[in-house]
Amino acid sequence: MAKKEKITTGSSSDTNGASSSSTTVKPSSTSSGSGVGNMILQVICFVLVLLLALLYKMVLEYRQEAMEAKSLLRSSQNVEYNPVTMKHYTLIRSIVKDSSRVFSTKFGEEKDNKNVTETLEKHLIDASHFDKGNADILIFPTSNEEVSRIMALCVKEKLPLTPQGTLTGLEGAGVPYHGGIVLNMRLMRSVLQTYEQDLQVQVQVGIKKSELNDYLDKKGLMFGVDPGSDSSIGGQLSTGASGTLSLAFGTIRENIISLKVVLPDENGSIITTKSRALKSSTGFDLTHLFVGSEGLLGVIVEATLKVVSKPSKVLASRVVFNTIADAAKTVIEIKSRGSYYNLARCELINKYGISAVNQLFNRTFELKPTLFLEFHGADENQLRVSSSLVEEITKKYNGYDYLATTDEQEQKEVWHARRNVYYAAFRLKSGAKGDVKLYVTDVCVPISKLAQVIQETEDDFVQFNEQQSKSGNFTLPPAIVGHVADGNFHCMIPYLHSNKQELDAILYFNDRLVRRAIAQDGTCSGEHGVGIGKEDAIKLEHPPEAIELMRSIKKAMDKSQILNRGKVFDCC
C-alpha cells in the first residue's frame, strides 16, 4: 500500500513522513524525471499561450479590417448627392433650349407660373396609392442627344435622375422620391421605321400603346402587348408588362427585339443592345437585362418591337359561373388541352367587379364570376367550332349563359366590362370626392394553382367583410380581375384615404396573398413591377444571393447610383 502511495505521489516520504533506504533512491530518480517533464510541459504551455495570443491578435485584426471594410462599404452606399442649383438649371437650359420643355418651381423666370407648378405637381405621382414625390427640375427631352447630355451632367454632378412615362404605374416606380431631375419621355413618341416584311417596328419609347396601334392599323398590323392602361412602350419595357393578349402573343419580353439605351456614365454613352436578327448567340442578352429593370440601369430611348398581322376574324364570348374557383378550373382545363382553340384572350371578373360595372355603367349583368374570351383566326367557322369546344368545357364546371358573337359592336359590349372595371371599382366604396383610393395587387401563380389561390383570396375578404358587417365597421369589397390564362390576377380594393385602418387591413391581406402565391411557386408581381410597393415581397420571392447579384449589377452599371433611387431593392 505504501509502495502504491509512493508511485502515485512521487514522494520520498510515506504519509506519516517516515523514510527508508529503499524510498530515498527511487523517489530521488522520480523527482528528477518529474522536474524535466514539468519543464517541458511549461515550455509547451508557453508556446501554446503564445500561439493563442498570436491567433487572438490575428482575429482582432481581421475583425477590425472587416468592420472597416463594412463601414467603408456602408459609407460608399450612403451616396451623398449634390443639391440642384441655379448652375445646374442653367446647364440644363443650355442642353434643352426650348423653355417650354423645362419646368421648375425653384429656378428660372417662370418658377412662379401657375402652369409650371401644376405641370410639375402632376408628374410627382402615378396611379398608385403612394405619396407624392418631389423634384427640382422636370424635363421633356425630344432626342437621344438631349437624354445623353442630361445623363452625363447628372453623373458628373451627382444629381438623382428619375425617368418616367405616362405615370400609369401602380407601384410608384416612376415617382421621384429623392428630388433631383425628372426625365419624362412622353415627347419622344415617334415611329422611326417600319419593317413590314420582317413584322418589326422601331419606335421612340414615349409612344403609347394606343398611338402605336393607330399607326399600325393603317398597315393591317397591331402590337400584341395589351395592358389595361394606355401605357407607354418605355413603361411597359421598364416593368416587364403584359396584358390581355399575352395568351396569344406573350408579354413584352417576348415582343422585344432590340433596345437603344443611354447609360449612366460621364459620357452618357448610347448603346444598341442587339441587331434586328431574330436569333443571335453572341455575347450576353443585354436586351432582356434592361427589360423589367425599372429605370435602375439606364434610360431606354428606342425599341425595335415585333408586330403581328391583325386577325381577319374575331369571335368574342362570355360565360357565367357560380364560383370563382369553377371559372379558374375551366381555364386550367382549356390550357391543358394544349391548342388553346385559337384563344387569344381569356379574362375573369368576380362578382364584386361585375357589381361595380353595373353601378358605374347602368348594366344588369348577373352578379356572378364571369369569363370573357376572344378567339382569333382566318375562318369564322373554325372560330365557332373552337368556341363550341370551349363551351362544352365550361358546362363541365357549371358554366351557363354562354354568349358567342362575331358582330363587332356586340364584341365591344362584351369587352366593355373588362376594359372598364378598374374605373368602376371605385364605386364599390362610398366617400367624399378624392377620398376613395384604389389598391391593386398583382400576383401570378402556375396555372395549376390558380383555382386554389384565387378562391382562398376571395374567401379571405368575404370572411373579413362578414365579421366587419356584424360590428358595423368598414368593409373591403375586392373586385378580382385577371389575365387568368397566365395565372395572373389582380384584387382592386377601394378604400378611404382618410381611414388609415382600411389601408392597414388591405396591406395585411396583400401580405397574405403574396405569401400564398410565393408558397405555390408564384410571384408577387406578374406585370406591374416592384417599384417601392414590393421591396419587401421581392426579398420573400428571391434568395439573398439573387438579391445581392441584382444589387451588384446595379452598382456596376450605375456607379454613381443616381438612377431611380430607392426602387426595387434598397441598394443603398
Coordinates of C-alpha atoms in Angstrom, one line a residue:
M1 CA 0.0 0.0 0.0
A2 CA 2.9 2.3 0.9
K3 CA 4.6 1.5 -2.4
K4 CA 1.4 2.5 -4.3
E5 CA 1.3 5.8 -2.5
K6 CA 5.0 6.5 -3.4
I7 CA 4.4 5.8 -7.0
T8 CA 1.3 7.9 -7.1
T9 CA 2.7 10.9 -5.2
G10 CA 6.4 10.6 -6.4
S11 CA 7.3 11.4 -2.8
S12 CA 10.3 10.1 -0.8
S13 CA 8.1 10.0 2.3
D14 CA 5.1 8.0 3.3
T15 CA 2.0 9.5 4.6
N16 CA 3.5 9.7 8.1
G17 CA 6.7 11.4 6.9
A18 CA 8.8 8.2 7.6
S19 CA 11.8 7.5 5.4
S20 CA 13.7 4.4 4.3
S21 CA 16.7 3.5 2.2
S22 CA 14.5 1.9 -0.4
T23 CA 12.5 5.0 -0.7
T24 CA 15.3 7.5 -0.7
V25 CA 16.8 6.3 -4.0
K26 CA 13.6 5.7 -6.0
P27 CA 11.9 9.0 -5.1
S28 CA 15.1 10.9 -6.0
S29 CA 15.1 9.4 -9.5
T30 CA 11.3 10.1 -9.9
S31 CA 11.6 13.6 -8.7
S32 CA 14.4 14.4 -11.3
G33 CA 12.3 13.0 -14.2
S34 CA 9.3 14.8 -13.0
G35 CA 11.2 18.1 -13.0
V36 CA 12.3 17.7 -16.6
G37 CA 8.7 16.7 -17.5
N38 CA 7.4 19.8 -15.8
M39 CA 9.9 22.0 -17.6
I40 CA 8.9 20.5 -21.0
L41 CA 5.2 20.9 -20.1
Q42 CA 5.8 24.5 -19.1
V43 CA 7.6 25.2 -22.4
I44 CA 4.7 23.6 -24.3
C45 CA 2.2 25.6 -22.4
F46 CA 4.2 28.8 -23.0
V47 CA 4.3 28.0 -26.8
L48 CA 0.6 27.3 -26.8
V49 CA -0.2 30.5 -25.0
L50 CA 2.0 32.4 -27.4
L51 CA 0.3 30.8 -30.4
L52 CA -3.1 31.5 -28.9
A53 CA -2.1 35.1 -28.3
L54 CA -0.9 35.5 -31.9
L55 CA -4.1 33.8 -33.1
Y56 CA -6.2 36.1 -31.0
K57 CA -4.4 39.1 -32.3
M58 CA -5.0 38.0 -35.9
V59 CA -8.7 37.5 -35.2
L60 CA -8.9 41.0 -33.7
E61 CA -7.0 42.5 -36.7
Y62 CA -9.3 40.6 -39.1
R63 CA -12.4 41.8 -37.2
Q64 CA -11.1 45.3 -37.3
E65 CA -10.4 45.1 -41.0
A66 CA -13.8 43.6 -41.6
M67 CA -15.5 46.3 -39.6
E68 CA -13.6 49.0 -41.5
A69 CA -14.5 47.4 -44.8
K70 CA -18.1 47.2 -43.8
S71 CA -18.0 50.8 -42.7
L72 CA -16.4 51.8 -45.9
L73 CA -19.0 49.9 -47.9
R74 CA -21.8 51.4 -45.9
S75 CA -20.4 54.9 -46.4
S76 CA -20.0 54.3 -50.1
Q77 CA -23.6 53.0 -50.3
N78 CA -25.0 56.0 -48.5
V79 CA -24.4 58.2 -51.5
E80 CA -24.3 61.9 -50.9
Y81 CA -26.0 63.9 -53.7
N82 CA -25.3 67.4 -54.6
P83 CA -28.2 69.8 -54.3
V84 CA -29.6 71.0 -57.6
T85 CA -28.6 74.6 -58.0
M86 CA -29.1 77.5 -60.4
K87 CA -25.9 76.4 -62.1
H88 CA -27.4 73.0 -62.9
Y89 CA -30.6 74.7 -64.2
T90 CA -28.5 76.9 -66.5
L91 CA -26.6 73.9 -67.8
I92 CA -29.8 72.0 -68.5
R93 CA -31.3 75.1 -70.3
S94 CA -28.2 75.1 -72.5
I95 CA -29.0 71.5 -73.4
V96 CA -32.8 71.9 -73.8
K97 CA -33.1 75.3 -75.4
D98 CA -36.9 75.2 -75.6
S99 CA -38.1 76.7 -72.3
S100 CA -41.5 75.1 -72.7
R101 CA -39.9 71.6 -72.0
V102 CA -38.2 72.5 -68.7
F103 CA -40.2 73.0 -65.5
S104 CA -39.0 74.1 -62.1
T105 CA -40.6 75.9 -59.2
K106 CA -37.2 76.8 -57.8
F107 CA -35.3 78.2 -60.8
G108 CA -35.9 80.3 -63.8
E109 CA -38.1 83.2 -64.7
E110 CA -41.2 81.0 -64.9
K111 CA -40.8 79.4 -61.4
D112 CA -43.9 81.1 -60.0
N113 CA -46.0 80.5 -63.1
K114 CA -49.2 78.5 -62.2
N115 CA -48.8 76.3 -65.3
V116 CA -45.3 75.4 -64.2
T117 CA -46.5 74.5 -60.7
E118 CA -49.4 72.4 -61.9
T119 CA -47.3 70.6 -64.6
L120 CA -44.6 69.7 -62.0
E121 CA -47.2 68.6 -59.5
K122 CA -48.8 66.2 -62.0
H123 CA -45.5 64.4 -62.5
L124 CA -44.8 63.7 -58.8
I125 CA -47.4 60.9 -58.5
D126 CA -48.5 57.9 -60.5
A127 CA -51.7 55.8 -60.5
S128 CA -50.7 54.1 -57.2
H129 CA -51.8 54.8 -53.7
F130 CA -48.3 56.0 -52.7
D131 CA -47.4 59.5 -51.5
K132 CA -46.4 62.3 -53.8
G133 CA -42.7 62.7 -54.6
N134 CA -40.6 65.8 -55.1
A135 CA -38.4 67.1 -57.9
D136 CA -36.2 70.1 -58.6
I137 CA -36.5 70.1 -62.4
L138 CA -38.8 68.3 -64.8
I139 CA -37.5 67.9 -68.4
F140 CA -39.3 66.6 -71.5
P141 CA -36.5 65.6 -73.9
T142 CA -37.1 65.1 -77.6
S143 CA -33.9 63.5 -78.8
N144 CA -31.4 60.8 -77.8
E145 CA -28.7 63.5 -77.6
E146 CA -30.6 65.5 -75.0
V147 CA -31.1 62.4 -72.9
S148 CA -27.4 61.6 -73.2
R149 CA -26.2 65.1 -72.3
I150 CA -28.5 65.3 -69.3
M151 CA -27.4 61.9 -68.1
A152 CA -23.7 62.9 -68.4
L153 CA -24.5 66.1 -66.4
C154 CA -26.3 64.2 -63.6
V155 CA -23.4 61.6 -63.3
K156 CA -20.7 64.3 -63.2
E157 CA -22.7 66.5 -60.7
K158 CA -24.2 63.6 -58.7
L159 CA -27.8 64.6 -59.2
P160 CA -30.6 62.0 -58.8
L161 CA -32.3 61.2 -62.1
T162 CA -35.8 59.6 -62.4
P163 CA -37.1 58.5 -65.8
Q164 CA -40.8 58.3 -66.3
G165 CA -43.5 57.8 -69.0
T166 CA -47.3 58.1 -68.8
L167 CA -47.3 57.6 -65.0
T168 CA -50.0 54.9 -65.2
G169 CA -47.8 52.6 -63.0
L170 CA -49.2 51.1 -59.8
E171 CA -46.1 50.6 -57.7
G172 CA -44.5 54.1 -57.6
A173 CA -41.7 53.2 -59.9
G174 CA -41.8 56.5 -61.9
V175 CA -42.3 58.8 -58.9
P176 CA -39.2 60.8 -57.8
Y177 CA -38.7 60.4 -54.1
H178 CA -35.1 61.8 -53.9
G179 CA -35.7 65.1 -55.6
G180 CA -33.3 66.0 -58.4
I181 CA -34.1 65.7 -62.1
V182 CA -37.1 64.0 -63.6
L183 CA -36.9 62.9 -67.2
N184 CA -40.3 62.4 -68.7
M185 CA -40.1 60.6 -72.1
R186 CA -43.6 61.4 -73.4
L187 CA -42.5 63.8 -76.2
M188 CA -40.2 61.1 -77.7
R189 CA -43.1 59.3 -79.3
S190 CA -42.3 58.9 -83.0
V191 CA -42.4 55.8 -85.1
L192 CA -38.9 55.8 -86.6
Q193 CA -39.1 52.9 -89.0
T194 CA -41.5 50.1 -90.0
Y195 CA -40.1 46.8 -91.4
E196 CA -43.3 45.3 -92.7
Q197 CA -41.7 42.2 -94.3
D198 CA -40.0 41.5 -91.0
L199 CA -43.0 42.3 -88.9
Q200 CA -41.0 44.8 -86.9
V201 CA -41.3 48.4 -85.9
Q202 CA -38.8 50.8 -84.4
V203 CA -40.1 53.5 -82.1
Q204 CA -39.2 56.1 -79.5
V205 CA -40.3 54.8 -76.2
G206 CA -42.6 57.7 -75.2
I207 CA -45.2 56.4 -77.7
K208 CA -48.3 55.0 -76.0
K209 CA -49.9 51.6 -76.9
S210 CA -52.9 53.3 -78.5
E211 CA -50.8 55.7 -80.6
L212 CA -48.7 52.8 -81.9
N213 CA -51.7 50.7 -82.8
D214 CA -53.4 53.7 -84.5
Y215 CA -50.3 53.9 -86.7
L216 CA -50.1 50.2 -87.3
D217 CA -53.8 49.7 -88.0
K218 CA -53.4 51.6 -91.3
K219 CA -51.0 48.9 -92.4
G220 CA -53.1 46.0 -91.2
L221 CA -50.8 45.3 -88.3
M222 CA -51.0 45.5 -84.5
F223 CA -48.8 45.4 -81.4
G224 CA -49.6 42.2 -79.4
V225 CA -49.0 43.5 -75.9
D226 CA -52.2 45.0 -74.5
P227 CA -52.0 46.2 -70.8
G228 CA -55.2 47.5 -69.2
S229 CA -53.8 51.0 -69.1
D230 CA -52.7 53.1 -72.1
S231 CA -49.1 53.0 -71.0
S232 CA -46.0 54.0 -73.0
I233 CA -43.7 51.4 -74.6
G234 CA -41.0 52.6 -72.3
G235 CA -43.1 52.0 -69.2
Q236 CA -44.0 48.5 -70.5
L237 CA -40.4 47.7 -71.1
S238 CA -39.3 49.0 -67.7
T239 CA -41.8 47.0 -65.7
G240 CA -41.9 43.8 -67.9
A241 CA -45.6 44.4 -68.7
S242 CA -48.1 42.1 -70.3
G243 CA -51.9 42.3 -70.7
T244 CA -55.0 40.7 -72.2
L245 CA -53.3 39.3 -75.3
S246 CA -50.4 37.5 -73.6
L247 CA -52.1 34.2 -74.1
A248 CA -51.7 34.6 -77.9
F249 CA -48.6 36.8 -78.3
G250 CA -46.7 36.7 -75.0
T251 CA -45.5 39.5 -72.7
I252 CA -43.4 42.5 -73.6
R253 CA -40.3 40.2 -73.1
E254 CA -41.4 38.0 -76.0
N255 CA -42.1 41.0 -78.2
I256 CA -38.9 43.0 -77.9
I257 CA -36.1 42.6 -80.5
S258 CA -33.6 45.3 -79.6
L259 CA -33.2 48.5 -77.5
K260 CA -31.3 51.7 -77.6
V261 CA -30.2 52.7 -74.1
V262 CA -28.4 55.7 -72.6
L263 CA -26.0 54.5 -69.9
P264 CA -25.3 56.3 -66.5
D265 CA -21.7 57.2 -67.2
E266 CA -19.9 60.5 -67.6
N267 CA -20.3 60.4 -71.4
G268 CA -24.0 59.4 -71.3
S269 CA -23.0 56.6 -73.7
I270 CA -25.7 55.3 -76.0
I271 CA -25.7 51.6 -76.9
T272 CA -27.8 49.3 -79.1
T273 CA -28.3 46.0 -77.3
K274 CA -28.7 43.8 -80.4
S275 CA -29.2 43.6 -84.1
R276 CA -32.7 43.1 -85.7
A277 CA -31.9 39.5 -86.4
L278 CA -34.4 37.2 -84.7
K279 CA -31.6 34.9 -83.5
S280 CA -28.2 35.7 -82.1
S281 CA -25.9 33.7 -79.9
T282 CA -23.2 36.4 -79.5
G283 CA -22.5 37.8 -76.0
F284 CA -24.8 38.5 -73.1
D285 CA -28.5 39.1 -73.6
L286 CA -28.3 42.8 -72.9
T287 CA -31.8 43.5 -74.3
H288 CA -33.5 41.5 -71.6
L289 CA -31.2 42.8 -68.9
F290 CA -32.9 46.2 -69.3
V291 CA -36.5 44.8 -69.6
G292 CA -38.0 44.9 -66.2
S293 CA -35.1 46.9 -64.7
E294 CA -37.5 49.8 -63.8
G295 CA -35.0 52.6 -64.8
L296 CA -32.3 51.4 -62.5
L297 CA -29.7 50.5 -65.2
G298 CA -30.1 53.1 -67.9
V299 CA -32.7 55.2 -69.8
I300 CA -34.3 53.3 -72.7
V301 CA -34.8 55.7 -75.6
E302 CA -35.7 53.5 -78.6
A303 CA -37.1 50.0 -79.1
T304 CA -37.5 47.6 -82.0
L305 CA -40.6 45.6 -81.5
K306 CA -42.4 42.6 -83.0
V307 CA -45.7 43.3 -84.6
V308 CA -48.4 40.9 -85.9
S309 CA -51.0 41.0 -88.7
K310 CA -54.4 41.9 -87.4
P311 CA -56.7 38.8 -87.3
S312 CA -59.2 38.7 -90.2
K313 CA -61.9 37.1 -88.0
V314 CA -62.6 37.6 -84.3
L315 CA -65.2 35.9 -82.1
A316 CA -65.9 37.1 -78.5
S317 CA -67.7 35.1 -75.8
R318 CA -68.8 35.5 -72.3
V319 CA -69.9 32.8 -69.7
V320 CA -71.1 33.0 -66.1
F321 CA -70.1 30.7 -63.2
N322 CA -71.3 30.1 -59.7
T323 CA -67.9 30.3 -58.1
I324 CA -64.6 31.9 -59.0
A325 CA -62.9 28.5 -58.5
D326 CA -65.2 26.9 -61.1
A327 CA -64.2 29.7 -63.6
A328 CA -60.5 29.1 -62.8
K329 CA -60.8 25.3 -63.2
T330 CA -62.3 25.9 -66.6
V331 CA -59.3 28.0 -67.7
I332 CA -56.9 25.3 -66.3
E333 CA -58.6 22.6 -68.4
I334 CA -58.7 24.8 -71.6
K335 CA -55.0 25.4 -71.3
S336 CA -54.2 21.8 -70.5
R337 CA -55.6 20.7 -73.9
G338 CA -52.6 22.4 -75.5
S339 CA -54.1 24.1 -78.6
Y340 CA -56.0 26.8 -76.8
Y341 CA -58.6 26.5 -79.6
N342 CA -57.5 29.8 -81.3
L343 CA -58.0 31.5 -78.0
A344 CA -56.3 34.9 -77.8
R345 CA -57.8 36.4 -74.7
C346 CA -59.1 34.9 -71.5
E347 CA -60.1 37.3 -68.8
L348 CA -62.0 37.0 -65.5
I349 CA -64.1 39.3 -63.3
N350 CA -65.5 38.2 -60.0
K351 CA -69.0 39.2 -58.7
Y352 CA -67.7 42.4 -57.0
G353 CA -66.2 43.6 -60.2
I354 CA -69.4 42.9 -62.1
S355 CA -71.3 44.8 -59.4
A356 CA -69.0 47.8 -59.9
V357 CA -69.5 47.7 -63.7
N358 CA -73.3 47.6 -63.2
Q359 CA -73.2 50.6 -60.8
L360 CA -71.0 52.8 -63.0
F361 CA -72.4 51.9 -66.4
N362 CA -76.0 51.1 -65.5
R363 CA -75.7 47.5 -66.7
T364 CA -77.7 44.5 -65.4
F365 CA -75.1 41.7 -65.6
E366 CA -75.7 38.8 -63.2
L367 CA -73.6 39.2 -60.1
K368 CA -71.5 36.1 -60.6
P369 CA -67.9 35.4 -61.6
T370 CA -67.7 35.8 -65.4
L371 CA -65.2 34.7 -68.0
F372 CA -64.5 36.9 -71.1
L373 CA -62.9 35.1 -74.1
E374 CA -61.8 36.1 -77.6
F375 CA -60.9 33.8 -80.5
H376 CA -58.7 34.9 -83.4
G377 CA -58.3 33.2 -86.8
A378 CA -58.8 33.4 -90.6
D379 CA -62.0 31.4 -90.8
E380 CA -65.2 32.2 -88.9
N381 CA -66.5 28.6 -89.0
Q382 CA -63.2 27.5 -87.4
L383 CA -63.7 30.0 -84.6
R384 CA -67.2 28.9 -84.0
V385 CA -66.0 25.3 -83.7
S386 CA -63.3 26.4 -81.2
S387 CA -65.9 28.4 -79.3
S388 CA -68.3 25.3 -79.1
L389 CA -65.5 23.1 -77.8
V390 CA -64.7 25.7 -75.1
E391 CA -68.4 26.0 -74.2
E392 CA -68.5 22.2 -73.5
I393 CA -65.6 22.6 -71.1
T394 CA -67.4 25.5 -69.3
K395 CA -70.5 23.3 -68.8
K396 CA -68.4 20.7 -67.1
Y397 CA -67.7 23.3 -64.4
N398 CA -71.3 24.6 -64.2
G399 CA -70.9 27.5 -66.6
Y400 CA -74.1 28.9 -68.1
D401 CA -75.5 31.7 -70.3
Y402 CA -72.7 31.2 -72.8
L403 CA -72.7 34.1 -75.3
A404 CA -70.7 34.0 -78.6
T405 CA -70.7 36.7 -81.2
T406 CA -68.7 37.8 -84.3
D407 CA -70.6 41.1 -84.5
E408 CA -68.1 44.0 -83.9
Q409 CA -70.5 46.1 -81.9
E410 CA -71.6 43.2 -79.8
Q411 CA -67.9 42.3 -79.2
K412 CA -67.3 45.9 -77.9
E413 CA -70.2 45.4 -75.5
V414 CA -68.8 42.0 -74.3
W415 CA -65.4 43.5 -73.6
H416 CA -66.7 46.8 -72.2
A417 CA -66.9 45.4 -68.6
R418 CA -63.4 44.1 -68.6
R419 CA -61.8 47.2 -70.1
N420 CA -63.6 49.5 -67.6
V421 CA -63.6 47.5 -64.4
Y422 CA -60.6 49.4 -63.0
Y423 CA -62.6 52.7 -63.1
A424 CA -65.8 51.0 -61.9
A425 CA -64.1 49.5 -58.8
F426 CA -64.0 53.0 -57.2
R427 CA -67.8 52.7 -57.0
L428 CA -67.6 49.9 -54.5
K429 CA -66.8 52.4 -51.8
S430 CA -68.7 55.5 -50.8
G431 CA -66.8 58.5 -49.8
A432 CA -66.0 62.2 -50.4
K433 CA -64.6 63.2 -53.8
G434 CA -60.9 62.4 -53.8
D435 CA -61.0 60.3 -50.6
V436 CA -61.7 57.0 -52.3
K437 CA -58.5 55.4 -53.5
L438 CA -57.8 52.0 -55.2
Y439 CA -55.2 49.4 -54.1
V440 CA -54.3 46.9 -56.8
T441 CA -52.5 43.6 -56.2
D442 CA -50.6 41.7 -58.9
V443 CA -49.7 38.1 -58.0
C444 CA -49.2 35.4 -60.6
V445 CA -49.1 31.6 -60.0
P446 CA -48.6 28.4 -62.1
I447 CA -51.9 27.8 -63.9
S448 CA -52.4 24.6 -62.0
K449 CA -52.5 26.5 -58.7
L450 CA -54.9 29.3 -59.9
A451 CA -58.2 27.9 -58.7
Q452 CA -56.9 27.3 -55.2
V453 CA -55.1 30.6 -54.8
I454 CA -57.9 32.8 -56.3
Q455 CA -60.6 31.1 -54.2
E456 CA -58.7 31.4 -51.0
T457 CA -58.0 35.0 -51.7
E458 CA -61.7 35.9 -52.3
D459 CA -62.6 33.8 -49.2
D460 CA -60.2 36.0 -47.1
F461 CA -62.1 39.1 -48.0
V462 CA -65.6 37.5 -47.7
Q463 CA -64.9 36.3 -44.2
F464 CA -63.4 39.6 -43.1
N465 CA -66.4 41.6 -44.5
E466 CA -68.9 39.3 -42.8
Q467 CA -67.2 39.9 -39.4
Q468 CA -66.9 43.7 -40.1
S469 CA -70.6 43.9 -41.1
K470 CA -71.7 42.4 -37.8
S471 CA -69.9 45.1 -35.9
G472 CA -71.0 47.9 -38.3
N473 CA -67.4 48.6 -39.3
F474 CA -65.8 49.2 -42.7
T475 CA -65.7 46.5 -45.4
L476 CA -63.3 45.9 -48.2
P477 CA -65.1 44.6 -51.4
P478 CA -62.5 43.2 -53.7
A479 CA -63.0 43.4 -57.5
I480 CA -60.9 40.5 -58.7
V481 CA -59.9 40.6 -62.3
G482 CA -57.2 39.0 -64.2
H483 CA -55.4 37.5 -67.2
V484 CA -56.2 34.1 -65.8
A485 CA -54.9 32.1 -68.6
D486 CA -51.4 33.3 -67.4
G487 CA -52.2 32.6 -63.8
N488 CA -52.1 36.3 -63.2
F489 CA -54.9 38.2 -61.3
H490 CA -55.5 41.5 -59.5
C491 CA -57.5 42.5 -56.5
M492 CA -58.8 46.0 -57.0
I493 CA -59.8 47.2 -53.5
P494 CA -61.3 50.6 -52.9
Y495 CA -60.6 52.3 -49.5
L496 CA -61.0 55.6 -47.8
H497 CA -57.7 57.5 -47.7
S498 CA -59.0 59.3 -44.6
N499 CA -59.3 56.0 -42.7
K500 CA -55.8 54.6 -42.0
Q501 CA -57.3 51.3 -40.7
E502 CA -58.6 50.5 -44.1
L503 CA -55.3 50.7 -45.9
D504 CA -53.6 48.8 -43.0
A505 CA -56.2 46.0 -43.4
I506 CA -55.5 45.9 -47.2
L507 CA -51.8 45.7 -46.6
Y508 CA -52.3 42.8 -44.3
F509 CA -54.4 40.9 -46.9
N510 CA -51.9 41.7 -49.6
D511 CA -49.1 40.3 -47.5
R512 CA -51.2 37.1 -47.0
L513 CA -51.8 37.0 -50.8
V514 CA -48.2 37.5 -51.7
R515 CA -47.0 34.8 -49.3
R516 CA -49.8 32.4 -50.6
A517 CA -48.7 32.9 -54.2
I518 CA -45.0 32.5 -53.4
A519 CA -45.7 29.4 -51.4
Q520 CA -47.2 27.9 -54.6
D521 CA -44.1 28.8 -56.6
G522 CA -45.6 32.1 -57.9
T523 CA -44.5 35.7 -57.9
C524 CA -45.5 38.8 -56.1
S525 CA -45.7 40.8 -59.4
G526 CA -46.8 39.4 -62.7
E527 CA -46.7 42.6 -64.7
H528 CA -46.7 45.8 -62.5
G529 CA -43.1 45.6 -61.4
V530 CA -41.7 46.2 -57.9
G531 CA -41.2 50.0 -57.5
I532 CA -41.4 50.9 -53.9
G533 CA -44.5 48.8 -53.2
K534 CA -43.0 45.3 -53.3
E535 CA -39.5 45.9 -52.0
D536 CA -40.2 43.5 -49.1
A537 CA -42.1 41.0 -51.2
I538 CA -39.2 40.6 -53.7
K539 CA -37.0 39.5 -50.8
L540 CA -39.5 36.8 -49.9
E541 CA -39.5 35.6 -53.5
H542 CA -35.8 35.6 -54.3
P543 CA -33.0 34.2 -52.2
P544 CA -30.5 36.7 -50.6
E545 CA -27.8 35.6 -53.1
A546 CA -30.0 36.6 -56.1
I547 CA -30.9 39.9 -54.5
E548 CA -27.2 40.6 -53.9
L549 CA -26.4 39.7 -57.5
M550 CA -29.0 42.2 -58.7
R551 CA -27.5 44.8 -56.4
S552 CA -24.1 44.1 -57.8
I553 CA -25.3 44.6 -61.4
K554 CA -26.9 47.9 -60.3
K555 CA -23.7 49.1 -58.7
A556 CA -21.6 48.0 -61.6
M557 CA -23.7 49.8 -64.2
D558 CA -24.7 52.8 -62.2
K559 CA -21.6 53.6 -60.3
S560 CA -22.8 57.0 -59.2
Q561 CA -26.1 55.4 -58.1
I562 CA -28.2 58.3 -59.5
L563 CA -30.9 56.4 -61.3
N564 CA -34.3 55.9 -59.8
R565 CA -33.1 55.7 -56.3
G566 CA -35.0 53.8 -53.6
K567 CA -36.8 51.5 -56.1
V568 CA -37.0 47.7 -56.3
F569 CA -34.5 47.0 -53.5
D570 CA -32.7 49.3 -51.1
C571 CA -29.3 49.2 -53.0
C572 CA -28.0 51.9 -50.8

